Short mmCIF file of C-alpha atoms in Angstrom, two decimals:
data_model
loop_
_atom_site.label_atom_id
_atom_site.label_comp_id
_atom_site.label_asym_id
_atom_site.label_seq_id
_atom_site.Cartn_x
_atom_site.Cartn_y
_atom_site.Cartn_z
CA MET A 26 -10.38 -28.50 -17.68
CA SER A 27 -8.63 -26.60 -14.86
CA THR A 28 -9.31 -22.90 -14.49
CA VAL A 29 -5.95 -21.23 -13.93
CA ARG A 30 -5.35 -17.52 -13.97
CA LYS A 31 -2.16 -15.70 -14.91
CA ILE A 32 -1.41 -12.86 -12.51
CA ILE A 33 1.60 -10.54 -12.69
CA HIS A 34 2.61 -8.29 -9.82
CA ILE A 35 4.87 -5.43 -10.89
CA ASP A 36 6.80 -3.65 -8.15
CA MET A 37 9.13 -0.78 -9.02
CA ASP A 38 12.55 -0.95 -7.38
CA ALA A 39 13.14 1.75 -4.74
CA PHE A 40 10.83 3.88 -6.86
CA PHE A 41 11.14 7.38 -5.36
CA ALA A 42 14.89 7.03 -4.90
CA ALA A 43 15.30 5.58 -8.39
CA VAL A 44 13.50 8.56 -9.94
CA GLU A 45 15.78 10.92 -8.02
CA GLN A 46 18.91 9.06 -9.13
CA ARG A 47 17.68 9.06 -12.71
CA ASP A 48 16.99 12.80 -12.71
CA PHE A 49 20.09 13.84 -10.74
CA PRO A 50 23.23 11.96 -11.81
CA GLU A 51 25.12 13.23 -8.75
CA TYR A 52 22.92 10.98 -6.59
CA ARG A 53 23.78 7.79 -8.46
CA ASN A 54 25.68 4.97 -6.73
CA LYS A 55 25.34 6.80 -3.42
CA PRO A 56 23.17 6.14 -0.36
CA LEU A 57 20.08 8.27 -1.00
CA ILE A 58 17.15 8.76 1.36
CA VAL A 59 13.86 10.29 0.24
CA GLY A 60 11.84 11.62 3.13
CA GLY A 61 11.62 14.28 5.78
CA ASN A 62 14.27 16.43 7.39
CA PRO A 63 16.72 14.22 9.34
CA PHE A 64 16.89 16.88 12.05
CA SER A 65 13.12 16.96 12.48
CA ARG A 66 10.27 14.47 12.75
CA GLY A 67 10.38 13.19 9.20
CA VAL A 68 10.27 9.57 8.14
CA VAL A 69 11.94 7.68 5.32
CA ALA A 70 9.64 7.33 2.31
CA THR A 71 12.13 5.08 0.55
CA CYS A 72 15.86 4.75 0.15
CA SER A 73 18.24 3.63 -2.56
CA TYR A 74 19.76 0.17 -2.53
CA GLU A 75 23.09 1.76 -1.61
CA ALA A 76 21.52 2.90 1.69
CA ARG A 77 19.98 -0.43 2.67
CA PRO A 78 23.14 -2.19 3.89
CA PHE A 79 23.21 0.41 6.69
CA GLY A 80 19.90 -0.93 8.00
CA ILE A 81 17.77 1.86 6.60
CA HIS A 82 14.22 1.09 5.47
CA SER A 83 10.91 2.77 4.72
CA ALA A 84 8.92 4.32 7.60
CA MET A 85 12.05 4.64 9.73
CA PRO A 86 12.49 8.07 11.37
CA THR A 87 14.93 10.06 9.27
CA SER A 88 16.75 11.07 12.43
CA ARG A 89 17.63 7.40 13.01
CA ALA A 90 18.53 6.97 9.34
CA TYR A 91 20.97 9.84 9.72
CA ARG A 92 22.59 8.21 12.74
CA LEU A 93 22.96 4.96 10.81
CA CYS A 94 24.34 6.63 7.69
CA PRO A 95 25.35 10.28 8.22
CA GLN A 96 27.01 10.38 4.79
CA ALA A 97 23.70 9.67 3.05
CA ILE A 98 22.06 12.24 0.80
CA PHE A 99 18.64 13.32 2.14
CA VAL A 100 16.11 14.77 -0.32
CA LYS A 101 12.47 15.83 -0.06
CA PRO A 102 9.93 13.84 -2.09
CA ARG A 103 8.93 15.25 -5.51
CA PHE A 104 5.53 13.66 -5.92
CA ASP A 105 4.79 15.33 -9.24
CA ALA A 106 7.83 13.57 -10.74
CA TYR A 107 6.80 10.25 -9.21
CA ARG A 108 3.23 10.57 -10.48
CA GLU A 109 4.46 11.38 -13.98
CA ALA A 110 6.67 8.28 -14.01
CA SER A 111 3.86 6.18 -12.56
CA GLN A 112 1.42 7.28 -15.26
CA ALA A 113 3.91 6.39 -17.99
CA ILE A 114 4.43 2.95 -16.46
CA ARG A 115 0.70 2.38 -16.06
CA GLN A 116 0.13 3.17 -19.71
CA ILE A 117 2.56 0.38 -20.60
CA PHE A 118 0.46 -2.04 -18.53
CA PHE A 119 -2.67 -1.22 -20.51
CA ASP A 120 -0.92 -2.18 -23.73
CA TYR A 121 -0.98 -5.77 -22.48
CA THR A 122 -4.27 -6.04 -20.55
CA ASP A 123 -7.26 -3.99 -19.46
CA LEU A 124 -7.25 -5.72 -16.08
CA VAL A 125 -4.79 -3.52 -14.17
CA GLU A 126 -5.22 -2.94 -10.44
CA PRO A 127 -2.84 -0.24 -9.13
CA LEU A 128 -2.00 -0.57 -5.45
CA SER A 129 0.11 2.59 -5.26
CA LEU A 130 2.30 4.72 -7.49
CA ASP A 131 4.89 1.96 -7.70
CA GLU A 132 3.06 -1.36 -7.83
CA ALA A 133 0.12 -3.02 -9.56
CA TYR A 134 -1.49 -6.35 -10.31
CA LEU A 135 -2.14 -7.38 -13.93
CA ASP A 136 -4.37 -10.24 -15.04
CA VAL A 137 -3.01 -11.44 -18.40
CA THR A 138 -4.96 -14.70 -18.55
CA ASN A 139 -6.65 -13.78 -21.80
CA SER A 140 -3.85 -11.71 -23.31
CA ASP A 141 -2.65 -12.72 -26.77
CA ASN A 142 0.69 -10.96 -26.35
CA ASN A 143 3.86 -13.07 -26.46
CA ASP A 144 1.92 -16.24 -27.30
CA GLY A 145 -0.04 -15.94 -24.08
CA SER A 146 3.03 -16.52 -21.88
CA ALA A 147 2.75 -14.57 -18.63
CA THR A 148 6.50 -14.80 -18.13
CA LEU A 149 7.26 -13.36 -21.57
CA ILE A 150 4.70 -10.61 -21.02
CA ALA A 151 6.35 -9.71 -17.70
CA LYS A 152 9.77 -9.63 -19.39
CA ALA A 153 8.40 -7.40 -22.15
CA ILE A 154 6.82 -5.01 -19.63
CA LYS A 155 10.05 -4.79 -17.64
CA ALA A 156 12.04 -4.07 -20.82
CA ARG A 157 9.64 -1.33 -21.93
CA ILE A 158 9.68 0.30 -18.49
CA LYS A 159 13.46 0.34 -18.60
CA GLN A 160 13.53 1.71 -22.14
CA GLN A 161 10.90 4.41 -21.67
CA THR A 162 11.57 5.55 -18.10
CA GLN A 163 15.15 4.38 -17.35
CA LEU A 164 13.76 2.69 -14.22
CA THR A 165 13.83 -0.97 -13.20
CA ALA A 166 10.91 -3.08 -12.05
CA SER A 167 10.63 -6.49 -10.45
CA ALA A 168 7.90 -8.89 -11.53
CA GLY A 169 6.26 -11.84 -9.85
CA ILE A 170 4.15 -14.26 -11.88
CA SER A 171 1.75 -16.84 -10.51
CA TYR A 172 -1.82 -18.11 -10.56
CA ASN A 173 -3.09 -15.84 -7.77
CA LYS A 174 -2.44 -12.45 -6.21
CA PHE A 175 -0.86 -13.74 -3.02
CA LEU A 176 1.86 -15.73 -4.76
CA ALA A 177 2.48 -13.11 -7.46
CA LYS A 178 3.14 -10.44 -4.83
CA ILE A 179 5.43 -12.77 -2.87
CA ALA A 180 7.30 -13.66 -6.09
CA SER A 181 7.95 -10.04 -7.08
CA ASP A 182 9.96 -9.53 -3.91
CA LEU A 183 12.24 -12.55 -4.26
CA ASN A 184 14.87 -11.38 -6.74
CA LYS A 185 14.94 -7.62 -6.25
CA PRO A 186 16.13 -5.42 -7.80
CA ASP A 187 15.28 -5.99 -11.48
CA GLY A 188 13.90 -9.39 -10.57
CA LEU A 189 11.64 -11.89 -12.30
CA TYR A 190 10.22 -14.92 -10.49
CA LEU A 191 7.62 -17.46 -11.53
CA ILE A 192 5.63 -19.71 -9.21
CA THR A 193 3.63 -22.20 -11.28
CA PRO A 194 0.38 -23.85 -10.14
CA GLN A 195 2.34 -27.05 -9.60
CA GLN A 196 4.81 -25.27 -7.28
CA GLY A 197 2.38 -23.10 -5.33
CA VAL A 198 1.36 -25.30 -2.39
CA GLU A 199 4.90 -26.54 -1.75
CA PHE A 200 6.26 -22.99 -1.95
CA ILE A 201 3.71 -21.73 0.57
CA GLY A 202 4.45 -24.68 2.84
CA GLN A 203 8.07 -23.57 3.25
CA LEU A 204 7.23 -19.84 3.58
CA PRO A 205 7.87 -18.37 7.07
CA ILE A 206 4.65 -17.09 8.55
CA GLN A 207 6.05 -13.56 8.97
CA LYS A 208 6.52 -13.41 5.18
CA PHE A 209 2.80 -13.91 4.53
CA HIS A 210 1.10 -10.80 3.22
CA GLY A 211 -1.76 -10.02 5.56
CA VAL A 212 0.09 -11.34 8.62
CA GLY A 213 1.42 -8.44 10.68
CA LYS A 214 3.89 -8.56 13.55
CA ALA A 215 1.25 -9.08 16.25
CA THR A 216 -0.51 -11.84 14.29
CA ALA A 217 2.79 -13.54 13.51
CA LEU A 218 3.67 -13.62 17.20
CA LYS A 219 0.24 -15.03 18.02
CA MET A 220 0.61 -17.72 15.36
CA GLN A 221 4.10 -18.63 16.56
CA ALA A 222 2.74 -18.99 20.09
CA LEU A 223 0.28 -21.51 18.64
CA GLY A 224 3.13 -23.42 17.00
CA ILE A 225 2.51 -21.99 13.51
CA HIS A 226 5.86 -21.03 11.99
CA ASN A 227 5.35 -21.62 8.26
CA GLY A 228 2.75 -22.50 5.66
CA ASN A 229 2.84 -26.22 6.46
CA ASP A 230 2.12 -25.45 10.12
CA LEU A 231 -0.76 -23.21 9.06
CA LYS A 232 -2.44 -26.19 7.38
CA GLY A 233 -2.67 -27.97 10.73
CA PRO A 234 -5.50 -26.12 12.52
CA SER A 235 -9.06 -26.58 11.34
CA LEU A 236 -11.01 -23.71 9.81
CA GLU A 237 -13.02 -23.47 13.03
CA ASP A 238 -9.85 -23.20 15.13
CA LEU A 239 -8.40 -20.46 12.90
CA GLN A 240 -11.66 -18.52 13.02
CA GLN A 241 -11.75 -18.88 16.77
CA HIS A 242 -8.25 -17.41 17.11
CA PHE A 243 -8.26 -14.92 14.22
CA GLY A 244 -11.91 -14.10 13.55
CA LYS A 245 -12.87 -13.28 9.97
CA SER A 246 -9.24 -13.58 8.83
CA GLY A 247 -9.30 -17.26 9.73
CA LEU A 248 -10.85 -18.23 6.39
CA TYR A 249 -8.21 -16.25 4.50
CA TYR A 250 -5.39 -18.00 6.38
CA TYR A 251 -7.02 -21.39 5.89
CA ASN A 252 -7.26 -20.90 2.13
CA ILE A 253 -3.84 -19.29 1.65
CA ALA A 254 -2.14 -22.22 3.39
CA ARG A 255 -3.62 -24.39 0.65
CA GLY A 256 -2.62 -22.06 -2.18
CA ILE A 257 -6.16 -20.74 -2.63
CA ASP A 258 -6.63 -17.03 -3.36
CA ASN A 259 -9.57 -16.29 -5.63
CA ARG A 260 -9.42 -12.49 -5.38
CA PRO A 261 -9.81 -11.08 -8.89
CA VAL A 262 -7.69 -8.31 -10.34
CA VAL A 263 -10.12 -5.40 -10.19
CA SER A 264 -9.44 -2.49 -12.51
CA TYR A 265 -11.90 -0.32 -10.60
CA ARG A 266 -11.93 0.12 -6.84
CA LYS A 267 -14.62 2.15 -5.15
CA SER A 268 -13.33 4.60 -2.56
CA GLN A 269 -14.14 3.56 1.00
CA SER A 270 -12.77 6.66 2.71
CA VAL A 271 -10.89 9.87 2.04
CA GLY A 272 -8.49 11.22 4.62
CA VAL A 273 -5.82 13.84 5.19
CA GLU A 274 -3.47 14.30 8.12
CA THR A 275 -0.54 16.40 9.24
CA THR A 276 2.36 15.88 11.64
CA PHE A 277 3.56 18.98 13.44
CA GLN A 278 7.19 20.05 13.68
CA GLN A 279 6.45 21.01 17.29
CA ASP A 280 3.70 19.59 19.50
CA ILE A 281 0.61 21.72 19.91
CA SER A 282 -1.45 21.95 23.09
CA ASN A 283 -3.98 24.76 22.67
CA THR A 284 -7.51 23.53 21.95
CA GLU A 285 -8.27 26.46 19.65
CA VAL A 286 -5.16 25.74 17.59
CA VAL A 287 -6.14 22.08 17.35
CA ARG A 288 -9.63 23.04 16.18
CA ASP A 289 -8.23 25.44 13.56
CA HIS A 290 -5.98 22.73 12.15
CA LEU A 291 -8.88 20.25 12.07
CA GLN A 292 -11.02 22.77 10.18
CA GLN A 293 -8.26 23.17 7.58
CA LEU A 294 -7.88 19.40 7.26
CA PHE A 295 -11.63 19.00 6.94
CA ALA A 296 -11.71 21.52 4.09
CA LYS A 297 -8.99 19.57 2.25
CA ALA A 298 -10.76 16.26 2.80
CA LEU A 299 -14.10 17.68 1.64
CA THR A 300 -12.45 19.04 -1.51
CA LYS A 301 -11.13 15.57 -2.32
CA VAL A 302 -14.54 14.02 -1.68
CA THR A 303 -16.21 16.56 -3.95
CA GLU A 304 -13.66 15.96 -6.71
CA LYS A 305 -14.46 12.23 -6.54
CA GLN A 306 -18.19 13.04 -6.81
CA LEU A 307 -18.88 11.40 -3.46
CA SER A 308 -21.16 12.28 -0.56
CA ALA A 309 -19.95 11.38 2.94
CA HIS A 310 -21.95 10.79 6.11
CA THR A 311 -19.19 9.88 8.59
CA ILE A 312 -16.41 12.11 9.88
CA THR A 313 -13.51 10.71 11.90
CA VAL A 314 -10.95 12.74 13.83
CA LYS A 315 -7.54 11.14 14.38
CA ILE A 316 -5.32 12.39 17.19
CA LYS A 317 -1.80 11.22 18.03
CA TYR A 318 -0.41 12.56 21.28
CA HIS A 319 3.20 13.44 22.00
CA ASP A 320 3.82 9.96 23.45
CA PHE A 321 2.54 8.33 20.19
CA VAL A 322 -0.72 7.16 21.79
CA GLN A 323 -3.34 7.42 19.04
CA ILE A 324 -7.13 7.74 19.29
CA THR A 325 -10.00 8.31 16.86
CA ARG A 326 -13.44 9.82 17.36
CA SER A 327 -16.23 9.42 14.79
CA ARG A 328 -19.73 10.67 14.19
CA THR A 329 -22.14 9.50 11.46
CA LEU A 330 -24.81 11.95 10.34
CA GLN A 331 -28.10 11.28 8.60
CA GLN A 332 -27.49 14.19 6.25
CA THR A 333 -24.57 14.52 3.86
CA ILE A 334 -21.51 16.28 5.24
CA THR A 335 -21.10 19.27 2.95
CA ASP A 336 -20.83 22.46 4.99
CA THR A 337 -17.44 23.73 6.14
CA ALA A 338 -19.04 26.71 7.89
CA ASN A 339 -20.93 24.62 10.46
CA ILE A 340 -18.24 22.05 11.12
CA THR A 341 -16.93 23.75 14.28
CA GLY A 342 -19.75 22.48 16.48
CA LEU A 343 -19.28 18.92 15.25
CA LEU A 344 -15.54 19.12 15.85
CA ASP A 345 -16.20 20.31 19.41
CA VAL A 346 -18.38 17.24 19.97
CA LEU A 347 -15.68 14.95 18.62
CA LEU A 348 -13.00 16.62 20.75
CA ASN A 349 -15.01 15.96 23.90
CA ASN A 350 -13.74 12.97 25.85
CA THR A 351 -10.22 13.46 24.50
CA ASP A 352 -7.15 14.84 26.22
CA VAL A 353 -6.78 17.76 23.81
CA GLY A 354 -5.88 20.75 25.94
CA LYS A 355 -4.33 18.48 28.56
CA ARG A 356 -1.79 16.55 26.50
CA ASP A 357 0.42 17.78 23.68
CA VAL A 358 -0.58 16.69 20.16
CA ARG A 359 1.90 15.68 17.44
CA LEU A 360 -0.50 14.60 14.65
CA LEU A 361 -4.05 15.38 13.53
CA GLY A 362 -6.14 13.80 10.80
CA ILE A 363 -9.62 13.96 9.30
CA THR A 364 -11.28 11.10 7.40
CA LEU A 365 -14.62 11.21 5.58
CA SER A 366 -16.42 7.95 4.84
CA SER A 367 -19.82 6.20 4.59
CA PHE A 368 -20.31 7.39 1.03
CA ASP A 369 -23.57 7.38 -0.86
CA ASP A 370 -23.47 5.03 -3.83
CA THR A 371 -23.07 7.82 -6.39
CA GLN A 372 -20.02 6.51 -8.21
CA LYS A 373 -20.58 4.57 -11.38
CA GLN A 374 -18.86 1.24 -10.98
CA SER A 375 -17.46 -0.31 -14.12
CA GLN A 376 -18.86 -3.70 -14.98
CA LEU A 377 -16.28 -6.41 -14.83
CA VAL A 378 -16.84 -9.26 -17.21
CA GLN A 379 -14.97 -12.37 -16.21
CA ALA A 380 -14.30 -14.71 -19.06
CA ASP A 381 -13.74 -18.42 -18.60
CA LEU A 382 -10.22 -19.11 -17.45
CA PHE A 383 -8.36 -22.01 -18.98
CA GLU A 384 -5.07 -23.64 -18.25
CA ASN A 385 -2.56 -22.49 -20.83
CA THR A 386 1.08 -21.65 -21.48
CA TRP A 387 3.10 -20.29 -18.55
CA LEU A 388 6.71 -20.52 -19.66
#
């Protein structure tokens, strides 16, 4: 008997902006942009659907968003409100399955293969989840349903907002075959251009090269591309994900150039990162400094220590070492970041028990 999973990808619609429009009626039916100051160096976190026809999208500088739509309403993010809504939505997920893998505040994968809700229909479960989200939070979600993560995530984006899209196991390979390569999750702009130069424009084209050829051109990602082109994605929905790194960064309103000022900011960022690491009950051995210069050139410098990184008092010397062989003091700096990684295995990882997966009702 075939082993087919039932994966749902839930993606909230314009989440931050939707929360703002829910909480402040005066923002409704108007172009709304959540992000930084449009007259500074802020970026768009998200925008309402009313703002999107103007060409505004996430990660765009808010100054450009203002030029495109000067009549838009610009608001600062209220992360406490977004987290509260996210927690309420996540609780709904757990009423249907224990296998919930959050990707961010506004999206998650759910494995409902063994759920008894709604006669085991993944589509009906997705509809029920969407209805409860709407009822309890007054927010809309889009859902994609399929037999693997790749297709479920693609499907959730097809009928936004308030969408629902199913890709069955019988439809998967044909669907992927027609999918433009730039729409593949895991294929960025540079990779898409490289693939197009090789004559790979869609999923059918991606099935042409051998595994060896794809690995030669794309390294370790070659196997992923080879499998995805054939509708194969065996990644499980993991309800526990071990932290690989903890980082904090800050972008300055005005560039800084003084080495002492840079070091002071790095010490403050280190203290914040170490606090987060301690709260997660982790012990780090690697520290990485991230520097973005005024011209957007970005570099990193790392050092891995045999002992655990725990002491904020003695970090200055290590920061001086990391700042060597950089242009700090010679070039203006617009962003600084600190990341701690190489954790000891002190977290207790939940055991994931995978039951047998059987082909069953989809519709």
